[in-house]
PDB file of C-alpha atoms in Angstrom:
ATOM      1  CA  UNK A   1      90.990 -31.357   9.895  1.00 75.00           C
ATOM      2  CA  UNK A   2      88.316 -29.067   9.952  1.00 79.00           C
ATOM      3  CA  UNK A   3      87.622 -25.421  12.105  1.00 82.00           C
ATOM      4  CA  UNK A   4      83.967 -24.429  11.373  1.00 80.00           C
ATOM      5  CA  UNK A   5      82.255 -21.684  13.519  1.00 79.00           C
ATOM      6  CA  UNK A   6      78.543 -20.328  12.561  1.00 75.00           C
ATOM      7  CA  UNK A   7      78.635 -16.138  12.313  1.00 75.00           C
ATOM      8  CA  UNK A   8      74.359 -15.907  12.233  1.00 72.00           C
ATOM      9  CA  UNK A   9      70.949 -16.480  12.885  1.00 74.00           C
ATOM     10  CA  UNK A  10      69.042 -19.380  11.063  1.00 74.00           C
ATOM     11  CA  UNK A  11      66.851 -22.528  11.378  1.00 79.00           C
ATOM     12  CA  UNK A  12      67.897 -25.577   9.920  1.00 80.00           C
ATOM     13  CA  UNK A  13      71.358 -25.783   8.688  1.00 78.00           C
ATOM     14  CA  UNK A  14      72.306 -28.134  11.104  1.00 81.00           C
ATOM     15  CA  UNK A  15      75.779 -30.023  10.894  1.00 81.00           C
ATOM     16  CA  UNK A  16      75.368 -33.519  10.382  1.00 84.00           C
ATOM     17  CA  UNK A  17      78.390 -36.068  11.384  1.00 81.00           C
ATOM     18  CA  UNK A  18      78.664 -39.609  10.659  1.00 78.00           C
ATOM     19  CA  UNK A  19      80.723 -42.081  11.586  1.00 72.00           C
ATOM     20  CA  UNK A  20      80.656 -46.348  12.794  1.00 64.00           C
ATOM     21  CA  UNK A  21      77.179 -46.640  11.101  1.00 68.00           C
ATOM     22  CA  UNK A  22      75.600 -43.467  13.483  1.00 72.00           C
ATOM     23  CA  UNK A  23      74.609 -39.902  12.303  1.00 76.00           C
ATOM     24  CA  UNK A  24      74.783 -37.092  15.002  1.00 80.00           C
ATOM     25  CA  UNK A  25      72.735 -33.561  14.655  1.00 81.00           C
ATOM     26  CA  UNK A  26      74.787 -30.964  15.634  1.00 78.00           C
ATOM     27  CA  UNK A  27      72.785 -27.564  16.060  1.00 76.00           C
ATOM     28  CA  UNK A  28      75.853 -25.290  16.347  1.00 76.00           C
ATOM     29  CA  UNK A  29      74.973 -21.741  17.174  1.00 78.00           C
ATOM     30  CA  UNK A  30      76.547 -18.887  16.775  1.00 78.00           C
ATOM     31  CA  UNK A  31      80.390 -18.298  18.085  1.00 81.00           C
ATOM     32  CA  UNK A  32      80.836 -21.949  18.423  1.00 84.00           C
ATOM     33  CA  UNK A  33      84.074 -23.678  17.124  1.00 84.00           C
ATOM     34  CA  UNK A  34      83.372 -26.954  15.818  1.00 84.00           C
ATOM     35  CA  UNK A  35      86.415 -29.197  14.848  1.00 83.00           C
ATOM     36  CA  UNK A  36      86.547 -32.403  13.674  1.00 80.00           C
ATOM     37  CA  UNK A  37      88.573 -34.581  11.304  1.00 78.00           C
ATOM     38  CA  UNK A  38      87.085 -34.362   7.857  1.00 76.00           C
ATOM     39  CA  UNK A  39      89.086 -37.167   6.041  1.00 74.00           C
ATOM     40  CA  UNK A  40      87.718 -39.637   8.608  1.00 77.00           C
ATOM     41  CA  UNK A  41      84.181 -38.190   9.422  1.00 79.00           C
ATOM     42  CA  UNK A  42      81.506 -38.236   7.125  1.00 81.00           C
ATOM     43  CA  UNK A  43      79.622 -34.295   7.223  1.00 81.00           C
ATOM     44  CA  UNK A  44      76.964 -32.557   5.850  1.00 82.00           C
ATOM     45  CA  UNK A  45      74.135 -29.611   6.574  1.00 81.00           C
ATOM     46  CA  UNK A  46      70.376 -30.275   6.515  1.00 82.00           C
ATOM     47  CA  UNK A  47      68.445 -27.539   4.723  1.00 82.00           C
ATOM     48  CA  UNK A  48      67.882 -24.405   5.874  1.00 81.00           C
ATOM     49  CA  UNK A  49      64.258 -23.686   7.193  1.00 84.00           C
ATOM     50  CA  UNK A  50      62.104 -20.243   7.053  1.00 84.00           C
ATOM     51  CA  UNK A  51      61.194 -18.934  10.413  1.00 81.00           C
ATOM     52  CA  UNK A  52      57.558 -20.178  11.294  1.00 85.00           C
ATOM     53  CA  UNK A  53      55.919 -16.824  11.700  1.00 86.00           C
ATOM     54  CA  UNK A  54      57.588 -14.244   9.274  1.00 85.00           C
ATOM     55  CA  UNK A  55      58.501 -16.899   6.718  1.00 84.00           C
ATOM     56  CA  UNK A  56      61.782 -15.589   6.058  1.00 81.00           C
ATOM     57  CA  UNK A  57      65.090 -17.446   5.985  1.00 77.00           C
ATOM     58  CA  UNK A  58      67.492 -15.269   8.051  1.00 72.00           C
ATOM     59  CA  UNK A  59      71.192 -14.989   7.590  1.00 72.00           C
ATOM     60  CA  UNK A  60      73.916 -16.812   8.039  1.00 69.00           C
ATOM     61  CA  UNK A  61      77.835 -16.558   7.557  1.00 70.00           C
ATOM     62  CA  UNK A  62      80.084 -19.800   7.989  1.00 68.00           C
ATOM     63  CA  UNK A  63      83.719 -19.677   8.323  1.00 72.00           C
ATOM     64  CA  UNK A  64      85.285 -23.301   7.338  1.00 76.00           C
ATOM     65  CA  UNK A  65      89.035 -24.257   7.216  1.00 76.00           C
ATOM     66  CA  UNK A  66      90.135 -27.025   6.585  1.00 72.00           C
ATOM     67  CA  UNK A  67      93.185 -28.778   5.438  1.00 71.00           C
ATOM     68  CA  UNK A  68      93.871 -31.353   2.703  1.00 66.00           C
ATOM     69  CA  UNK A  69      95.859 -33.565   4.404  1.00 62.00           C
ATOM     70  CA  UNK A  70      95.691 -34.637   8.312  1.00 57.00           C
ATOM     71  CA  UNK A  71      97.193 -32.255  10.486  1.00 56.00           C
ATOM     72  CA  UNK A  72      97.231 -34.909  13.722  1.00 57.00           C
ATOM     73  CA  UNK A  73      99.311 -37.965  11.407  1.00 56.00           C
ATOM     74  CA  UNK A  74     101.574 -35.786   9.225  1.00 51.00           C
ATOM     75  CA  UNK A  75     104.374 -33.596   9.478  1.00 53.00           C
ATOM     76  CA  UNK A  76     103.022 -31.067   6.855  1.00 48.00           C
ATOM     77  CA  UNK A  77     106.016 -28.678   4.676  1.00 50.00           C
ATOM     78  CA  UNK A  78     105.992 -26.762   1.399  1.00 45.00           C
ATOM     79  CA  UNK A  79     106.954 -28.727  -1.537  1.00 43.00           C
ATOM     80  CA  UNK A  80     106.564 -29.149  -5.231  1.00 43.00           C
ATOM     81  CA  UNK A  81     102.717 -28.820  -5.208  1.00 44.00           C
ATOM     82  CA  UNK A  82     102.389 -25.331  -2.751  1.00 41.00           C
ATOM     83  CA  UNK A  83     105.032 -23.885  -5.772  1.00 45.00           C
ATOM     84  CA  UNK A  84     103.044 -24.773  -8.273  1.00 46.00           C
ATOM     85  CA  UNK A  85      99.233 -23.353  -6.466  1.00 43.00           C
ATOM     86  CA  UNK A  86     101.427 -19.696  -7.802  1.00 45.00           C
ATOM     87  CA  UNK A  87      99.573 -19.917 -11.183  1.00 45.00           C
ATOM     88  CA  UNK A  88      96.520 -21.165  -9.305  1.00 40.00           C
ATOM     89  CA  UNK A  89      96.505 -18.099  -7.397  1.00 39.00           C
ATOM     90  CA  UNK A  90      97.496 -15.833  -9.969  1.00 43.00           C
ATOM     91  CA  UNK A  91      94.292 -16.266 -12.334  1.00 43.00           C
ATOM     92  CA  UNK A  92      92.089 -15.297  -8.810  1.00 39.00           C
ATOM     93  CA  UNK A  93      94.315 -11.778  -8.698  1.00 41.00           C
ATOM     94  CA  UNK A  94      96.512 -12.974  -5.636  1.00 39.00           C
ATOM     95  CA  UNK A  95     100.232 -13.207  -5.525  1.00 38.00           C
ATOM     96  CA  UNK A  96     101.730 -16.152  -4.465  1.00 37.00           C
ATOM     97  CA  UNK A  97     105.757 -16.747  -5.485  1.00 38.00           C
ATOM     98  CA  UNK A  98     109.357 -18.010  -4.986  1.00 37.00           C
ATOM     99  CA  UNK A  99     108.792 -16.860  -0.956  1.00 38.00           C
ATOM    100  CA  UNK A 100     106.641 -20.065  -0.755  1.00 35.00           C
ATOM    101  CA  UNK A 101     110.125 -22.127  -1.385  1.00 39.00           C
ATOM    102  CA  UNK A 102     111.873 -23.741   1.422  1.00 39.00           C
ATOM    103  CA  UNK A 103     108.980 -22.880   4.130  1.00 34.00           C
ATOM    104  CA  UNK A 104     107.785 -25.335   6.109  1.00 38.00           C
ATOM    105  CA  UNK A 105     104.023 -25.456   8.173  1.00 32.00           C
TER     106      UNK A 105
END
């Protein structure tokens, strides 16, 4: 599953979704909430584009979350592999440890 919401101005960019053969432009703009199921939907952005009269790109900030296993089809907990993201974690300066055991999503 997949949250993405656009936090900007910008041409081009667009989300792209595919799925049964079809590909849909999605011009998302900004303070939507697009969600869609990544594992079973093909995605992807088309290029960003200069604006036509000052030729510059303009900004934009994208918030994406997404999940590596379906949130609709499985009952999600904390196992063996969240314990062992601690050392993961630990080499990007955060702190992740034994409090991780026995929690469940």
């Amino acid at each position: 599953m997949v949250a993405m919401t656009n936090l900007g101005q910008s041409r081009g960019a667009d989300l792209i979704v595919g799925t049964l053969g079809l590909q849909i432009k999605c011009q998302y703009k900004p303070g939507d909430l697009v969600l869609f199921n990544s594992h079973l939907v093909a995605h992807g952005i088309t290029p960003f584009l200069a604006d036509k009269k000052t030729g510059v790109y303009g900004k934009r900030t994208a918030l994406v979350l997404f999940s590596h296993k379906s949130a609709v089809f499985h009952k999600p907990t904390i196992a063996a592999p969240a314990r062992n993201l601690g050392s993961e974690f630990q080499r990007y300066g955060a702190n992740v440890g034994s409090d991780l055991e026995g929690m469940a999503l």
